[in-house]
PDB file of C-alpha atoms in Angstrom:
ATOM      1  CA  UNK A   1     -67.074 -29.641 -38.958  1.00  0.00           C
ATOM      2  CA  UNK A   2     -66.238 -29.581 -35.224  1.00  0.00           C
ATOM      3  CA  UNK A   3     -64.806 -26.914 -33.286  1.00  0.00           C
ATOM      4  CA  UNK A   4     -60.878 -27.800 -34.018  1.00  0.00           C
ATOM      5  CA  UNK A   5     -61.366 -28.910 -37.689  1.00  0.00           C
ATOM      6  CA  UNK A   6     -62.484 -24.829 -37.196  1.00  0.00           C
ATOM      7  CA  UNK A   7     -59.602 -23.822 -35.114  1.00  0.00           C
ATOM      8  CA  UNK A   8     -57.524 -25.249 -37.487  1.00  0.00           C
ATOM      9  CA  UNK A   9     -59.131 -23.971 -40.865  1.00  0.00           C
ATOM     10  CA  UNK A  10     -59.362 -20.517 -39.727  1.00  0.00           C
ATOM     11  CA  UNK A  11     -55.151 -20.817 -39.026  1.00  0.00           C
ATOM     12  CA  UNK A  12     -54.411 -22.246 -42.852  1.00  0.00           C
ATOM     13  CA  UNK A  13     -53.882 -19.220 -43.754  1.00  0.00           C
ATOM     14  CA  UNK A  14     -50.721 -18.241 -41.847  1.00  0.00           C
ATOM     15  CA  UNK A  15     -49.527 -21.606 -42.263  1.00  0.00           C
ATOM     16  CA  UNK A  16     -46.374 -20.222 -44.140  1.00  0.00           C
ATOM     17  CA  UNK A  17     -46.313 -16.807 -42.649  1.00  0.00           C
ATOM     18  CA  UNK A  18     -43.008 -16.144 -40.353  1.00  0.00           C
ATOM     19  CA  UNK A  19     -43.050 -15.822 -36.046  1.00  0.00           C
ATOM     20  CA  UNK A  20     -41.992 -12.405 -35.044  1.00  0.00           C
ATOM     21  CA  UNK A  21     -41.178 -11.377 -31.420  1.00  0.00           C
ATOM     22  CA  UNK A  22     -41.164  -7.845 -30.491  1.00  0.00           C
ATOM     23  CA  UNK A  23     -38.468  -8.518 -27.262  1.00  0.00           C
ATOM     24  CA  UNK A  24     -38.641  -4.881 -26.349  1.00  0.00           C
ATOM     25  CA  UNK A  25     -42.584  -5.202 -25.694  1.00  0.00           C
ATOM     26  CA  UNK A  26     -42.630  -8.216 -24.481  1.00  0.00           C
ATOM     27  CA  UNK A  27     -40.381  -6.820 -21.876  1.00  0.00           C
ATOM     28  CA  UNK A  28     -42.641  -4.073 -21.896  1.00  0.00           C
ATOM     29  CA  UNK A  29     -45.628  -6.028 -20.652  1.00  0.00           C
ATOM     30  CA  UNK A  30     -43.283  -8.309 -18.352  1.00  0.00           C
ATOM     31  CA  UNK A  31     -42.427  -4.972 -16.758  1.00  0.00           C
ATOM     32  CA  UNK A  32     -45.925  -3.633 -16.528  1.00  0.00           C
ATOM     33  CA  UNK A  33     -47.280  -6.968 -14.862  1.00  0.00           C
ATOM     34  CA  UNK A  34     -44.290  -6.802 -12.331  1.00  0.00           C
ATOM     35  CA  UNK A  35     -45.112  -3.257 -10.830  1.00  0.00           C
ATOM     36  CA  UNK A  36     -48.677  -3.156 -10.760  1.00  0.00           C
ATOM     37  CA  UNK A  37     -48.127  -6.965  -8.975  1.00  0.00           C
ATOM     38  CA  UNK A  38     -49.895  -6.105  -4.916  1.00  0.00           C
ATOM     39  CA  UNK A  39     -47.693  -8.796  -3.002  1.00  0.00           C
ATOM     40  CA  UNK A  40     -46.244  -7.738  -0.203  1.00  0.00           C
ATOM     41  CA  UNK A  41     -42.661  -8.935  -1.251  1.00  0.00           C
ATOM     42  CA  UNK A  42     -42.912  -6.496  -4.762  1.00  0.00           C
ATOM     43  CA  UNK A  43     -45.606  -3.785  -4.053  1.00  0.00           C
ATOM     44  CA  UNK A  44     -43.912  -0.777  -5.497  1.00  0.00           C
ATOM     45  CA  UNK A  45     -45.807   1.372  -2.887  1.00  0.00           C
ATOM     46  CA  UNK A  46     -47.762   0.416  -0.051  1.00  0.00           C
ATOM     47  CA  UNK A  47     -49.978   1.606   1.821  1.00  0.00           C
ATOM     48  CA  UNK A  48     -46.756   1.964   4.369  1.00  0.00           C
ATOM     49  CA  UNK A  49     -45.276   4.411   2.584  1.00  0.00           C
ATOM     50  CA  UNK A  50     -47.953   7.576   2.006  1.00  0.00           C
ATOM     51  CA  UNK A  51     -47.410  10.238   3.853  1.00  0.00           C
ATOM     52  CA  UNK A  52     -48.753  13.632   3.826  1.00  0.00           C
ATOM     53  CA  UNK A  53     -44.934  14.891   4.448  1.00  0.00           C
ATOM     54  CA  UNK A  54     -43.237  12.364   2.428  1.00  0.00           C
ATOM     55  CA  UNK A  55     -40.947  14.248   0.015  1.00  0.00           C
ATOM     56  CA  UNK A  56     -38.838  11.897  -1.304  1.00  0.00           C
ATOM     57  CA  UNK A  57     -42.171   9.451  -2.442  1.00  0.00           C
ATOM     58  CA  UNK A  58     -40.429   9.052  -6.498  1.00  0.00           C
ATOM     59  CA  UNK A  59     -36.876   8.686  -4.958  1.00  0.00           C
ATOM     60  CA  UNK A  60     -38.608   5.656  -2.968  1.00  0.00           C
ATOM     61  CA  UNK A  61     -40.172   4.388  -6.004  1.00  0.00           C
ATOM     62  CA  UNK A  62     -37.439   4.879  -8.177  1.00  0.00           C
ATOM     63  CA  UNK A  63     -35.813   2.676  -6.444  1.00  0.00           C
ATOM     64  CA  UNK A  64     -38.314   0.054  -5.849  1.00  0.00           C
ATOM     65  CA  UNK A  65     -38.618   0.187  -9.698  1.00  0.00           C
ATOM     66  CA  UNK A  66     -34.621  -1.136 -10.060  1.00  0.00           C
ATOM     67  CA  UNK A  67     -35.449  -3.497  -7.381  1.00  0.00           C
ATOM     68  CA  UNK A  68     -38.515  -5.105  -8.946  1.00  0.00           C
ATOM     69  CA  UNK A  69     -36.624  -4.605 -12.655  1.00  0.00           C
ATOM     70  CA  UNK A  70     -33.449  -5.748 -11.657  1.00  0.00           C
ATOM     71  CA  UNK A  71     -34.452  -9.216  -9.754  1.00  0.00           C
ATOM     72  CA  UNK A  72     -37.026 -10.053 -11.723  1.00  0.00           C
ATOM     73  CA  UNK A  73     -36.127  -9.329 -15.261  1.00  0.00           C
ATOM     74  CA  UNK A  74     -33.494 -10.635 -17.072  1.00  0.00           C
ATOM     75  CA  UNK A  75     -33.450  -9.887 -20.244  1.00  0.00           C
ATOM     76  CA  UNK A  76     -32.292  -6.026 -20.000  1.00  0.00           C
ATOM     77  CA  UNK A  77     -30.744  -3.933 -17.400  1.00  0.00           C
ATOM     78  CA  UNK A  78     -31.783   0.014 -16.498  1.00  0.00           C
ATOM     79  CA  UNK A  79     -29.378   2.022 -17.323  1.00  0.00           C
ATOM     80  CA  UNK A  80     -30.797   5.068 -15.607  1.00  0.00           C
ATOM     81  CA  UNK A  81     -34.064   6.185 -13.783  1.00  0.00           C
ATOM     82  CA  UNK A  82     -35.185   9.814 -14.524  1.00  0.00           C
ATOM     83  CA  UNK A  83     -38.676  11.401 -12.876  1.00  0.00           C
ATOM     84  CA  UNK A  84     -40.563  13.944 -13.248  1.00  0.00           C
ATOM     85  CA  UNK A  85     -43.031  15.184 -10.421  1.00  0.00           C
ATOM     86  CA  UNK A  86     -44.562  18.185 -11.693  1.00  0.00           C
ATOM     87  CA  UNK A  87     -48.141  16.472 -10.610  1.00  0.00           C
ATOM     88  CA  UNK A  88     -47.386  15.014  -7.534  1.00  0.00           C
ATOM     89  CA  UNK A  89     -48.922  13.206  -5.335  1.00  0.00           C
ATOM     90  CA  UNK A  90     -51.360  13.076  -8.782  1.00  0.00           C
ATOM     91  CA  UNK A  91     -49.174  11.504 -11.256  1.00  0.00           C
ATOM     92  CA  UNK A  92     -45.438  10.904 -11.278  1.00  0.00           C
ATOM     93  CA  UNK A  93     -43.565   9.456 -14.094  1.00  0.00           C
ATOM     94  CA  UNK A  94     -41.074   7.688 -14.668  1.00  0.00           C
ATOM     95  CA  UNK A  95     -38.338   7.374 -17.722  1.00  0.00           C
ATOM     96  CA  UNK A  96     -36.660   4.079 -17.536  1.00  0.00           C
ATOM     97  CA  UNK A  97     -33.506   3.401 -19.610  1.00  0.00           C
ATOM     98  CA  UNK A  98     -32.911   0.116 -20.727  1.00  0.00           C
ATOM     99  CA  UNK A  99     -29.867  -1.920 -22.251  1.00  0.00           C
ATOM    100  CA  UNK A 100     -31.435  -4.968 -23.471  1.00  0.00           C
ATOM    101  CA  UNK A 101     -28.987  -7.812 -23.353  1.00  0.00           C
ATOM    102  CA  UNK A 102     -28.963  -9.900 -26.350  1.00  0.00           C
ATOM    103  CA  UNK A 103     -27.656  -7.567 -28.587  1.00  0.00           C
ATOM    104  CA  UNK A 104     -26.788  -4.845 -26.299  1.00  0.00           C
ATOM    105  CA  UNK A 105     -29.203  -2.021 -27.539  1.00  0.00           C
ATOM    106  CA  UNK A 106     -30.966   0.754 -25.466  1.00  0.00           C
ATOM    107  CA  UNK A 107     -34.186   1.088 -25.338  1.00  0.00           C
ATOM    108  CA  UNK A 108     -36.845   3.659 -23.131  1.00  0.00           C
ATOM    109  CA  UNK A 109     -39.705   2.864 -21.586  1.00  0.00           C
ATOM    110  CA  UNK A 110     -41.829   5.456 -19.691  1.00  0.00           C
ATOM    111  CA  UNK A 111     -44.011   4.586 -16.424  1.00  0.00           C
ATOM    112  CA  UNK A 112     -46.539   6.824 -15.619  1.00  0.00           C
ATOM    113  CA  UNK A 113     -48.367   6.652 -11.698  1.00  0.00           C
ATOM    114  CA  UNK A 114     -52.287   7.741 -11.725  1.00  0.00           C
ATOM    115  CA  UNK A 115     -53.971   8.490  -8.340  1.00  0.00           C
ATOM    116  CA  UNK A 116     -55.527   5.432  -9.233  1.00  0.00           C
ATOM    117  CA  UNK A 117     -53.231   2.737  -7.597  1.00  0.00           C
ATOM    118  CA  UNK A 118     -52.319   1.681 -11.202  1.00  0.00           C
ATOM    119  CA  UNK A 119     -49.081   2.189 -13.331  1.00  0.00           C
ATOM    120  CA  UNK A 120     -49.258   1.871 -16.828  1.00  0.00           C
ATOM    121  CA  UNK A 121     -46.266   1.026 -18.646  1.00  0.00           C
ATOM    122  CA  UNK A 122     -45.440   3.363 -22.573  1.00  0.00           C
TER     123      UNK A 122
END
């Protein structure tokens, strides 16, 4: 049996099942990919922004989150952004309320920035 035949045989049990897409999970994954992209044009935090005296780091980052999501994610728009900087600068948490454009439902996501420069989207 060839490789293609084995794949087709393995997928035969799913032939009558419905495909279910979770658009909110897809939006979360897309936002996580966008925020963790390290290109110059859309990087969320650059070394130029890091300063020992910076007091508005969370405000700058929330503005960039808004810019990135509103520019590259067309399926949802941001209704509100809140942040928790009690553990700053080691950890910053952002709480976003978004509105899904297709059926106008609101959903929440949480973005956590740890000191390892990786953003986690929950």
